[in-house]
CSV table of C-alpha atoms in Angstrom, one decimal:
chain,number,residue,atom,x,y,z
A,1,MET,CA,159.5,55.8,3.3
A,2,LYS,CA,158.1,52.6,5.0
A,3,LYS,CA,160.6,50.7,7.1
A,4,TYR,CA,158.4,47.9,8.4
A,5,THR,CA,154.9,47.2,9.7
A,6,THR,CA,153.9,44.4,12.1
A,7,ILE,CA,150.3,43.3,12.3
A,8,CYS,CA,148.7,41.2,15.0
A,9,LEU,CA,145.0,40.2,14.6
A,10,VAL,CA,142.9,38.8,17.4
A,11,LEU,CA,139.4,37.6,16.4
A,12,LEU,CA,137.0,37.9,19.4
A,13,SER,CA,134.0,35.7,18.4
A,14,TYR,CA,133.9,34.8,22.1
A,15,TRP,CA,134.0,38.4,23.3
A,16,SER,CA,131.2,39.5,25.7
A,17,SER,CA,130.4,42.7,27.5
A,18,ALA,CA,131.8,41.1,30.6
A,19,ALA,CA,135.4,41.6,29.3
A,20,ASP,CA,135.2,45.3,29.5
A,21,SER,CA,138.7,46.7,29.0
A,22,LEU,CA,141.6,46.7,26.5
A,23,ILE,CA,145.1,48.1,26.7
A,24,VAL,CA,147.5,49.6,24.2
A,25,GLN,CA,150.9,51.2,24.8
A,26,SER,CA,153.2,53.5,23.1
A,27,PRO,CA,156.3,52.0,21.3
A,28,ASP,CA,158.5,53.1,24.2
A,29,LYS,CA,156.0,51.7,26.7
A,30,LYS,CA,155.8,55.0,28.6
A,31,ILE,CA,152.2,55.8,27.6
A,32,THR,CA,149.4,53.4,28.3
A,33,VAL,CA,145.8,53.8,27.1
A,34,THR,CA,143.1,51.7,28.8
A,35,VAL,CA,139.8,51.5,27.0
A,36,PHE,CA,136.7,50.6,29.0
A,37,LEU,CA,133.6,49.1,27.3
A,38,LYS,CA,130.9,48.8,29.9
A,39,ASN,CA,127.6,50.7,29.4
A,40,THR,CA,129.5,53.4,27.5
A,41,ILE,CA,133.0,53.9,26.1
A,42,TRP,CA,135.7,55.4,28.3
A,43,TYR,CA,139.4,55.7,28.1
A,44,ARG,CA,142.2,56.6,30.5
A,45,ILE,CA,145.8,57.7,29.8
A,46,ASP,CA,148.8,56.9,32.0
A,47,TYR,CA,152.3,58.2,31.5
A,48,ALA,CA,155.2,56.5,33.4
A,49,ASN,CA,152.5,54.7,35.6
A,50,ILE,CA,150.9,58.1,36.5
A,51,THR,CA,147.4,58.8,35.4
A,52,ILE,CA,147.4,62.1,33.3
A,53,LEU,CA,143.9,61.8,31.9
A,54,GLN,CA,141.2,60.3,34.1
A,55,PRO,CA,138.6,58.0,32.6
A,56,SER,CA,136.9,60.1,29.9
A,57,GLU,CA,133.7,59.3,27.9
A,58,ILE,CA,133.5,59.2,24.1
A,59,ASP,CA,130.5,58.5,21.9
A,60,LEU,CA,128.6,59.4,18.7
A,61,LEU,CA,124.9,60.1,18.9
A,62,LEU,CA,123.1,59.3,15.7
A,63,VAL,CA,119.3,59.8,15.0
A,64,SER,CA,119.0,56.1,15.6
A,65,GLY,CA,120.7,56.2,19.0
A,66,LYS,CA,124.2,56.2,20.6
A,67,MET,CA,127.0,54.2,19.2
A,68,SER,CA,127.5,52.8,22.8
A,69,ASP,CA,123.9,51.4,23.0
A,70,ASP,CA,125.3,48.0,22.1
A,71,LEU,CA,129.0,47.4,22.8
A,72,LYS,CA,129.2,43.8,21.4
A,73,VAL,CA,132.7,43.4,19.9
A,74,ALA,CA,133.3,41.4,16.8
A,75,ALA,CA,137.1,41.7,16.6
A,76,VAL,CA,140.2,43.5,17.9
A,77,LYS,CA,143.2,44.2,15.8
A,78,THR,CA,146.5,45.6,17.0
A,79,ILE,CA,149.1,47.1,14.6
A,80,ALA,CA,152.6,48.1,15.4
A,81,VAL,CA,153.8,50.6,12.7
A,82,ASN,CA,157.4,51.9,12.1
A,83,ASP,CA,157.1,54.3,9.2
A,84,SER,CA,158.1,57.8,8.0
A,85,ILE,CA,156.5,60.6,6.1
A,86,ILE,CA,158.4,62.7,3.6
A,87,SER,CA,156.8,66.2,3.5
A,88,PRO,CA,156.5,67.5,0.0
A,89,VAL,CA,156.8,71.1,1.2
A,90,PRO,CA,158.8,72.6,4.1
A,91,GLU,CA,157.6,71.5,7.5
A,92,LYS,CA,159.4,71.3,10.9
A,93,ARG,CA,161.4,68.4,9.4
A,94,LYS,CA,161.6,66.9,6.0
A,95,ILE,CA,161.4,63.3,7.1
A,96,ILE,CA,158.8,62.8,9.8
A,97,PRO,CA,158.9,59.6,11.9
A,98,ASP,CA,155.5,57.9,12.0
A,99,VAL,CA,155.9,55.3,14.8
A,100,TYR,CA,152.9,54.1,16.8
A,101,ASN,CA,150.8,51.2,18.0
A,102,GLU,CA,147.2,51.0,16.9
A,103,LEU,CA,144.2,49.3,18.6
A,104,ALA,CA,141.2,48.8,16.4
A,105,ILE,CA,138.0,47.7,18.1
A,106,LYS,CA,135.4,46.5,15.6
A,107,PHE,CA,131.9,46.3,16.9
A,108,LYS,CA,129.1,44.1,15.7
A,109,LYS,CA,127.3,47.3,14.8
A,110,PRO,CA,128.8,48.9,11.7
A,111,TYR,CA,131.5,51.0,13.3
A,112,THR,CA,135.1,50.7,14.5
A,113,LEU,CA,136.9,52.6,17.2
A,114,LEU,CA,140.6,53.3,16.6
A,115,PHE,CA,143.2,54.3,19.1
A,116,ARG,CA,146.8,55.2,18.1
A,117,VAL,CA,149.5,55.6,20.7
A,118,TYR,CA,152.7,57.4,19.8
A,119,ASN,CA,155.7,58.2,22.0
A,120,ASP,CA,154.4,61.8,22.1
A,121,GLY,CA,150.7,61.5,22.3
A,122,VAL,CA,147.4,59.6,21.8
A,123,ALA,CA,144.7,59.9,19.2
A,124,TYR,CA,141.3,58.2,18.6
A,125,ARG,CA,138.7,58.3,16.0
A,126,PHE,CA,135.4,56.6,15.0
A,127,ALA,CA,135.0,54.9,11.6
A,128,THR,CA,131.6,53.9,10.4
A,129,ALA,CA,130.4,51.5,7.7
A,130,PHE,CA,126.7,52.3,7.3
A,131,ARG,CA,125.2,51.6,3.8
A,132,ASP,CA,123.3,54.9,3.6
A,133,SER,CA,124.1,58.5,4.7
A,134,ILE,CA,123.8,59.2,8.4
A,135,ILE,CA,122.9,62.2,10.6
A,136,ILE,CA,125.1,62.9,13.6
A,137,LYS,CA,123.1,64.6,16.3
A,138,ASN,CA,126.1,65.2,18.5
A,139,GLU,CA,129.4,63.8,19.7
A,140,THR,CA,130.7,63.1,23.2
A,141,ALA,CA,134.4,64.0,23.6
A,142,GLY,CA,135.3,64.3,27.2
A,143,PHE,CA,138.7,65.2,28.7
A,144,VAL,CA,138.8,64.6,32.5
A,145,PHE,CA,141.9,66.0,34.1
A,146,ASN,CA,143.5,65.6,37.6
A,147,THR,CA,142.4,68.1,40.3
A,148,ASN,CA,143.9,71.6,40.2
A,149,GLU,CA,145.2,71.4,36.7
A,150,LYS,CA,145.9,74.6,34.8
A,151,VAL,CA,144.9,75.3,31.2
A,152,PHE,CA,145.8,77.7,28.5
A,153,LEU,CA,142.8,78.3,26.2
A,154,PRO,CA,141.3,81.0,23.9
A,155,ILE,CA,137.8,81.6,25.3
A,156,ILE,CA,135.6,83.2,22.7
A,157,HIS,CA,134.1,86.7,23.3
A,158,PRO,CA,130.7,86.4,21.6
A,159,ARG,CA,129.8,88.8,18.9
A,160,SER,CA,126.8,91.1,19.3
A,161,ASP,CA,125.4,90.1,15.9
A,162,ALA,CA,126.0,86.3,15.8
A,163,ASP,CA,125.9,83.2,17.9
A,164,HIS,CA,128.9,82.1,19.9
A,165,PHE,CA,130.1,79.7,17.2
A,166,HIS,CA,131.1,82.7,15.0
A,167,THR,CA,134.7,83.7,15.7
A,168,SER,CA,137.7,84.9,13.8
A,169,PHE,CA,139.9,82.5,15.8
A,170,GLU,CA,142.1,85.4,17.0
A,171,GLU,CA,141.4,85.4,20.8
A,172,LEU,CA,144.1,85.8,23.3
A,173,TYR,CA,145.0,82.6,25.3
A,174,GLN,CA,144.1,82.8,29.0
A,175,PHE,CA,145.7,80.9,31.8
A,176,LYS,CA,143.1,79.4,34.2
A,177,ASN,CA,142.2,76.6,36.5
A,178,VAL,CA,140.4,73.8,34.6
A,179,ASP,CA,137.6,73.8,37.3
A,180,SER,CA,137.0,77.5,36.6
A,181,ILE,CA,135.9,76.9,33.0
A,182,ALA,CA,132.1,77.0,32.9
A,183,LYS,CA,129.6,75.4,30.4
A,184,THR,CA,129.0,78.8,28.9
A,185,ASP,CA,132.8,79.3,28.2
A,186,LEU,CA,133.6,78.2,24.7
A,187,ALA,CA,137.2,77.9,23.4
A,188,TYR,CA,138.5,76.7,20.1
A,189,THR,CA,141.3,74.2,19.9
A,190,PRO,CA,144.2,73.7,20.3
A,191,VAL,CA,144.1,74.0,24.1
A,192,LEU,CA,147.1,73.3,26.4
A,193,VAL,CA,146.7,71.7,29.9
A,194,GLY,CA,149.5,71.7,32.4
A,195,ASP,CA,151.3,74.0,34.8
A,196,THR,CA,155.0,75.0,35.0
A,197,GLY,CA,157.1,71.8,35.3
A,198,ALA,CA,154.1,69.5,34.7
A,199,ILE,CA,153.5,67.2,31.8
A,200,LYS,CA,151.7,69.2,29.1
A,201,LEU,CA,148.7,67.8,27.3
A,202,GLY,CA,147.7,69.5,24.0
A,203,ILE,CA,144.1,68.9,23.0
A,204,THR,CA,143.3,69.3,19.3
A,205,GLU,CA,142.1,67.3,16.3
A,206,SER,CA,143.2,66.3,12.8
A,207,ASP,CA,141.8,65.1,9.5
A,208,LEU,CA,138.8,67.4,9.8
A,209,GLU,CA,136.6,66.9,6.7
A,210,ASP,CA,132.8,67.0,6.1
A,211,TYR,CA,132.3,67.6,9.8
A,212,PRO,CA,132.3,70.6,12.2
A,213,GLY,CA,135.5,71.5,14.1
A,214,MET,CA,135.8,70.8,17.9
A,215,PHE,CA,135.4,73.6,20.5
A,216,LEU,CA,135.8,72.9,24.2
A,217,SER,CA,133.7,74.0,27.1
A,218,GLY,CA,133.9,73.2,30.9
A,219,ASP,CA,131.6,72.1,33.6
A,220,SER,CA,133.1,74.0,36.6
A,221,ASN,CA,134.9,70.8,37.5
A,222,ASN,CA,137.9,69.1,36.1
A,223,THR,CA,136.5,68.2,32.7
A,224,LEU,CA,136.5,69.8,29.2
A,225,HIS,CA,133.8,68.8,26.8
A,226,GLY,CA,133.8,68.8,23.0
A,227,GLU,CA,131.3,71.2,21.5
A,228,PHE,CA,130.3,71.3,17.9
A,229,ALA,CA,128.5,73.9,15.8
A,230,PRO,CA,125.1,72.6,14.6
A,231,TYR,CA,124.6,72.6,10.9
A,232,PRO,CA,123.6,76.0,9.4
A,233,LEU,CA,120.0,76.0,8.0
A,234,GLU,CA,119.7,79.7,7.2
A,235,GLU,CA,122.3,82.5,6.7
A,236,LYS,CA,122.2,86.2,6.0
A,237,MET,CA,124.9,88.5,4.4
A,238,THR,CA,126.1,91.3,6.6
A,239,GLU,CA,126.3,94.9,5.4
A,240,GLY,CA,129.4,97.1,5.4
A,241,GLY,CA,132.8,96.9,3.9
A,242,PHE,CA,133.7,93.3,4.6
A,243,GLN,CA,130.5,91.3,4.1
A,244,GLN,CA,130.2,87.8,5.4
A,245,LEU,CA,127.5,85.1,5.9
A,246,LEU,CA,126.2,84.8,9.5
A,247,VAL,CA,124.1,81.8,10.5
A,248,THR,CA,120.6,82.8,11.6
A,249,LYS,CA,119.2,79.3,12.1
A,250,ARG,CA,120.9,76.1,13.0
A,251,ALA,CA,119.7,72.5,12.8
A,252,ASP,CA,119.3,70.0,15.7
A,253,PHE,CA,122.2,68.0,14.3
A,254,ILE,CA,125.9,68.8,13.7
A,255,ALA,CA,126.5,66.8,10.5
A,256,LYS,CA,124.8,64.9,7.7
A,257,THR,CA,127.4,62.8,6.1
A,258,LYS,CA,128.4,59.6,4.3
A,259,GLY,CA,127.6,56.4,6.2
A,260,LYS,CA,131.0,54.9,5.3
A,261,ARG,CA,133.7,57.2,6.5
A,262,ASN,CA,136.5,58.0,9.0
A,263,PHE,CA,135.7,60.8,11.5
A,264,PRO,CA,138.3,63.3,12.7
A,265,TRP,CA,141.1,62.3,15.0
A,266,ARG,CA,140.8,63.5,18.6
A,267,ILE,CA,144.3,64.2,19.7
A,268,ILE,CA,146.1,64.5,23.1
A,269,MET,CA,149.7,65.6,22.6
A,270,ILE,CA,151.9,64.6,25.5
A,271,ALA,CA,155.0,66.7,26.3
A,272,PRO,CA,157.0,65.7,29.4
A,273,THR,CA,158.8,69.0,29.3
A,274,ASP,CA,158.1,72.4,27.6
A,275,ARG,CA,160.8,71.8,25.0
A,276,ASP,CA,159.0,68.7,23.8
A,277,LEU,CA,155.9,70.6,22.7
A,278,PRO,CA,157.1,72.8,19.7
A,279,GLY,CA,158.4,69.8,17.8
A,280,ASN,CA,155.2,67.8,18.2
A,281,ASP,CA,153.8,67.2,14.7
A,282,LEU,CA,151.1,64.7,15.6
A,283,VAL,CA,148.5,66.7,13.7
A,284,TYR,CA,150.4,66.5,10.5
A,285,ARG,CA,151.1,62.8,10.9
A,286,LEU,CA,147.4,62.0,11.4
A,287,ALA,CA,146.1,64.0,8.5
A,288,SER,CA,145.1,62.5,5.2
A,289,ARG,CA,147.8,62.3,2.5
A,290,ALA,CA,148.1,64.9,-0.1
A,291,LYS,CA,145.2,64.8,-2.6
A,292,GLN,CA,147.3,66.2,-5.5
A,293,LYS,CA,150.3,64.6,-7.0
A,294,ASP,CA,152.1,67.7,-8.4
A,295,VAL,CA,153.1,70.1,-5.7
A,296,SER,CA,156.1,71.7,-7.6
A,297,TYR,CA,154.2,75.0,-7.8
A,298,VAL,CA,154.1,75.3,-3.9
A,299,ASN,CA,157.0,77.6,-3.3
A,300,PRO,CA,157.6,79.1,0.1
A,301,GLY,CA,159.0,82.5,0.2
A,302,GLN,CA,158.7,86.1,1.4
A,303,GLY,CA,156.2,88.7,0.2
A,304,THR,CA,155.2,92.2,0.9
A,305,ASP,CA,151.8,93.0,2.4
A,306,GLU,CA,150.9,96.7,2.4
A,307,TRP,CA,147.5,96.6,4.2
A,308,ILE,CA,147.2,100.4,4.7
A,309,ILE,CA,149.0,101.1,1.5
A,310,GLY,CA,148.0,104.8,1.2
A,311,ILE,CA,150.0,106.1,4.1
A,312,ASN,CA,153.4,104.3,4.2
A,313,LEU,CA,155.2,105.5,1.2
A,314,PHE,CA,157.1,108.8,1.3
A,315,ASN,CA,159.4,110.9,-1.0
A,316,ILE,CA,158.0,109.4,-4.1
A,317,PRO,CA,157.1,111.1,-7.4
A,318,PHE,CA,153.5,109.8,-7.4
A,319,LYS,CA,150.5,109.7,-5.1
A,320,ALA,CA,150.6,106.6,-2.9
A,321,GLY,CA,147.5,104.5,-2.8
A,322,VAL,CA,145.7,101.6,-4.3
A,323,ASN,CA,146.9,102.3,-7.8
A,324,THR,CA,149.2,101.0,-10.5
A,325,ALA,CA,152.1,103.3,-9.7
A,326,THR,CA,152.2,102.2,-6.0
A,327,TYR,CA,152.1,98.5,-6.8
A,328,LYS,CA,154.8,98.9,-9.4
A,329,TYR,CA,156.9,100.5,-6.6
A,330,TYR,CA,156.2,97.4,-4.4
A,331,ILE,CA,157.2,95.1,-7.3
A,332,ASP,CA,160.5,97.1,-7.6
A,333,PHE,CA,161.0,96.8,-3.8
A,334,ALA,CA,160.4,93.0,-3.9
A,335,LYS,CA,162.9,92.5,-6.7
A,336,GLN,CA,165.6,94.7,-5.0
A,337,PHE,CA,165.3,92.9,-1.7
A,338,GLY,CA,164.7,89.4,-2.9
A,339,PHE,CA,161.0,88.9,-2.1
A,340,GLU,CA,159.3,86.4,-4.3
A,341,ARG,CA,155.9,88.1,-4.4
A,342,ILE,CA,153.8,91.1,-3.5
A,343,MET,CA,150.4,91.1,-1.9
A,344,MET,CA,147.6,93.2,-3.4
A,345,ASP,CA,145.4,93.4,-0.3
A,346,ALA,CA,141.8,94.5,0.2
A,347,GLY,CA,140.7,97.3,-2.1
A,348,TRP,CA,142.1,96.3,-5.5
A,349,SER,CA,138.6,95.3,-6.6
A,350,GLU,CA,135.1,95.7,-5.2
A,351,ASN,CA,134.7,93.2,-2.4
A,352,LEU,CA,131.6,91.6,-3.9
A,353,ASP,CA,133.0,91.3,-7.4
A,354,LEU,CA,136.5,90.3,-8.2
A,355,PHE,CA,136.1,91.5,-11.8
A,356,LYS,CA,135.2,95.1,-10.9
A,357,ILE,CA,138.7,96.4,-10.4
A,358,VAL,CA,139.2,99.9,-9.1
A,359,ARG,CA,139.8,102.4,-11.9
A,360,GLU,CA,143.2,103.4,-10.5
A,361,ILE,CA,144.6,100.0,-11.2
A,362,ASN,CA,145.4,98.5,-14.6
A,363,MET,CA,145.9,94.8,-13.9
A,364,ASP,CA,147.2,94.0,-17.4
A,365,THR,CA,150.0,96.6,-16.9
A,366,LEU,CA,150.8,95.3,-13.5
A,367,SER,CA,150.8,91.7,-14.5
A,368,ALA,CA,153.2,92.3,-17.4
A,369,TYR,CA,155.5,94.5,-15.3
A,370,ALA,CA,155.6,91.8,-12.5
A,371,LYS,CA,156.5,89.2,-15.0
A,372,ARG,CA,159.4,91.3,-16.4
A,373,GLN,CA,160.7,91.8,-12.9
A,374,GLY,CA,160.4,88.1,-12.0
A,375,VAL,CA,158.0,88.9,-9.1
A,376,LYS,CA,154.7,87.1,-8.5
A,377,LEU,CA,151.4,88.7,-7.7
A,378,SER,CA,149.2,87.7,-4.7
A,379,MET,CA,145.6,88.7,-4.3
A,380,TRP,CA,143.2,89.2,-1.3
A,381,THR,CA,139.7,88.0,-1.7
A,382,LEU,CA,136.5,88.0,0.3
A,383,CYS,CA,135.5,84.3,0.9
A,384,ALA,CA,131.8,84.7,0.0
A,385,THR,CA,132.9,86.4,-3.3
A,386,LEU,CA,135.6,83.8,-4.1
A,387,GLU,CA,133.1,81.0,-3.6
A,388,ARG,CA,130.5,82.6,-5.9
A,389,GLN,CA,133.1,83.5,-8.7
A,390,LEU,CA,135.5,80.6,-8.0
A,391,ASP,CA,136.2,79.1,-11.4
A,392,SER,CA,136.2,82.3,-13.4
A,393,ALA,CA,138.2,84.1,-10.8
A,394,LEU,CA,140.9,81.4,-10.7
A,395,ASP,CA,141.1,81.4,-14.5
A,396,GLN,CA,141.7,85.2,-14.4
A,397,PHE,CA,144.3,84.8,-11.7
A,398,ASN,CA,146.2,82.3,-13.8
A,399,LYS,CA,146.2,84.8,-16.7
A,400,TRP,CA,147.7,87.5,-14.4
A,401,GLY,CA,150.4,85.2,-13.1
A,402,VAL,CA,149.0,85.1,-9.6
A,403,ASP,CA,150.5,82.1,-7.6
A,404,PHE,CA,149.0,82.8,-4.2
A,405,ILE,CA,145.7,84.2,-2.9
A,406,MET,CA,144.2,84.9,0.5
A,407,THR,CA,140.5,84.5,1.3
A,408,ASP,CA,139.2,86.3,4.3
A,409,PHE,CA,136.3,86.8,6.8
A,410,ILE,CA,135.3,83.1,7.1
A,411,ASP,CA,134.9,83.1,10.9
A,412,ARG,CA,133.2,79.7,11.2
A,413,ASP,CA,134.0,76.0,11.3
A,414,ASP,CA,130.6,74.3,11.0
A,415,GLN,CA,130.3,71.4,8.5
A,416,LYS,CA,129.3,73.7,5.6
A,417,ILE,CA,132.3,75.9,6.1
A,418,VAL,CA,134.8,73.0,6.6
A,419,ASN,CA,133.6,71.7,3.2
A,420,PHE,CA,134.2,75.2,1.8
A,421,TYR,CA,137.8,74.9,2.8
A,422,HIS,CA,138.2,71.6,0.9
A,423,ARG,CA,136.4,72.8,-2.1
A,424,ILE,CA,138.4,76.0,-2.4
A,425,ALA,CA,141.7,74.3,-1.7
A,426,LYS,CA,141.0,71.7,-4.4
A,427,ALA,CA,140.0,74.3,-7.0
A,428,CYS,CA,143.2,76.3,-6.2
A,429,ALA,CA,145.3,73.1,-6.5
A,430,ASP,CA,143.7,72.4,-9.9
A,431,HIS,CA,144.8,75.9,-11.0
A,432,LYS,CA,148.3,75.6,-9.3
A,433,ILE,CA,147.6,78.4,-6.9
A,434,MET,CA,148.5,78.6,-3.3
A,435,ILE,CA,145.8,79.6,-0.8
A,436,MET,CA,145.7,81.1,2.7
A,437,PHE,CA,142.5,81.1,4.7
A,438,HIS,CA,142.2,84.1,7.1
A,439,GLY,CA,139.7,84.4,9.9
A,440,ALA,CA,140.3,80.6,10.0
A,441,TYR,CA,140.6,77.7,12.4
A,442,ALA,CA,144.1,76.2,13.0
A,443,PRO,CA,145.3,73.9,10.1
A,444,LYS,CA,144.3,70.6,11.8
A,445,GLY,CA,146.2,68.6,9.2
A,446,PHE,CA,144.7,70.5,6.3
A,447,ASN,CA,148.2,71.6,5.2
A,448,ARG,CA,149.2,68.0,4.6
A,449,THR,CA,146.0,67.0,2.7
A,450,TYR,CA,146.4,70.2,0.6
A,451,PRO,CA,150.0,71.3,0.6
A,452,ASN,CA,149.0,74.4,-1.4
A,453,ALA,CA,146.8,75.5,1.5
A,454,VAL,CA,147.5,77.0,4.9
A,455,THR,CA,145.5,78.9,7.6
A,456,ARG,CA,146.6,82.1,9.2
A,457,GLU,CA,145.5,81.5,12.8
A,458,GLY,CA,146.3,78.9,15.4
A,459,VAL,CA,149.3,78.0,17.5
A,460,LEU,CA,149.8,75.0,15.3
A,461,GLY,CA,149.9,77.6,12.6
A,462,SER,CA,151.9,77.2,9.4
A,463,GLU,CA,151.5,80.4,7.6
A,464,TYR,CA,155.3,80.3,7.2
A,465,ASN,CA,154.8,77.5,4.7
A,466,ILE,CA,153.9,80.4,2.3
A,467,TRP,CA,155.6,83.4,3.7
A,468,SER,CA,159.0,82.1,4.7
A,469,ASP,CA,161.0,78.9,4.8
A,470,LYS,CA,162.8,80.5,7.8
A,471,PRO,CA,160.7,80.7,11.0
């Protein structure tokens, strides 16, 4: 629901590299971002006239060189926006204020640098306008903090069978000094900086598409650096019960992508007090709008999830297990206690073939029984299997009355896997099925772009979009 938008355009045909800084403030004037354009690109953030982020470097490295190799500016545009977003499915609030000032720096090279300053944070992104596809060798995303800052971050414990970019995104958050984080320490975002009583800075990203997610490492100083998984060139399937693809060889670049595009937003949430942090929805505001018009089938609600189904039913006239009788019992339970759906977790089919259903289950019987009881079915899937059998599997799920599926054991966020998320979410949207990604990175705005999709992990997490409308 747009209220008003004010636009101010300044053409800088006279701009030279000697004029090397620009300033943009938040609507309430408390946050000031200063952008420095001299030799490279730096930015600084002040809150109430106190520097909370020291000058920090940003850049994109293409095969042809760095974006900052030539900082000649063609134009600068500032926009003051007072808008609102109406969420089509339950979020923290139905009407989300979207109020910010934006600074757009258009360079003579075919790219633009955007800064948005809200009352509760800062975000920046690159936008390119190359005619042909481009290869991104790397990205510089620096975050330089004041001395002796504390940080909450989930440092990855490397797997024995994979490189350190493989993670289930389920690490415990640790409380450390920023200057104790080494180059070899790798943490996924979001990361929270700030001690008790201090202004909190939440570092994360939004609108992640066709690009790897951002990890953070340190330098045993006061800086965190963006790290990005190189593009996977070769993969192998693991053995065992829950197979997944591990990268065995990576490229010397992080992404090959369209030349004309917007890159992900880099976000610094700013919370003067602890109570300001939970209500911060900058990630949602900065995400792309929903890509499907009809979201009427996205129905939050409660559901059962048996997991170890064979050992938690007692005093019953049948053998508990992954079988038709047990799932009928769960359907009855869901109806009696007002649950909208039941989950059929791992084991209902062979992991590598969703059409090889275990002989103890008759899906036609269960589907008909669930429909009579007014209860929906939800299905677990292995992500590699779902991708291989996607269209036929979703058609079958529609026939069974399945309205929600989970896909599991992803454990990556390189460019190839990020594209997997979008491809799966779109296919599920086309079939009017909700999807949860498990072993997954935090939503990063994905739940706005695809309201039918959520991810299980992440402190920004919104699995409650599916499981409950009551947090």
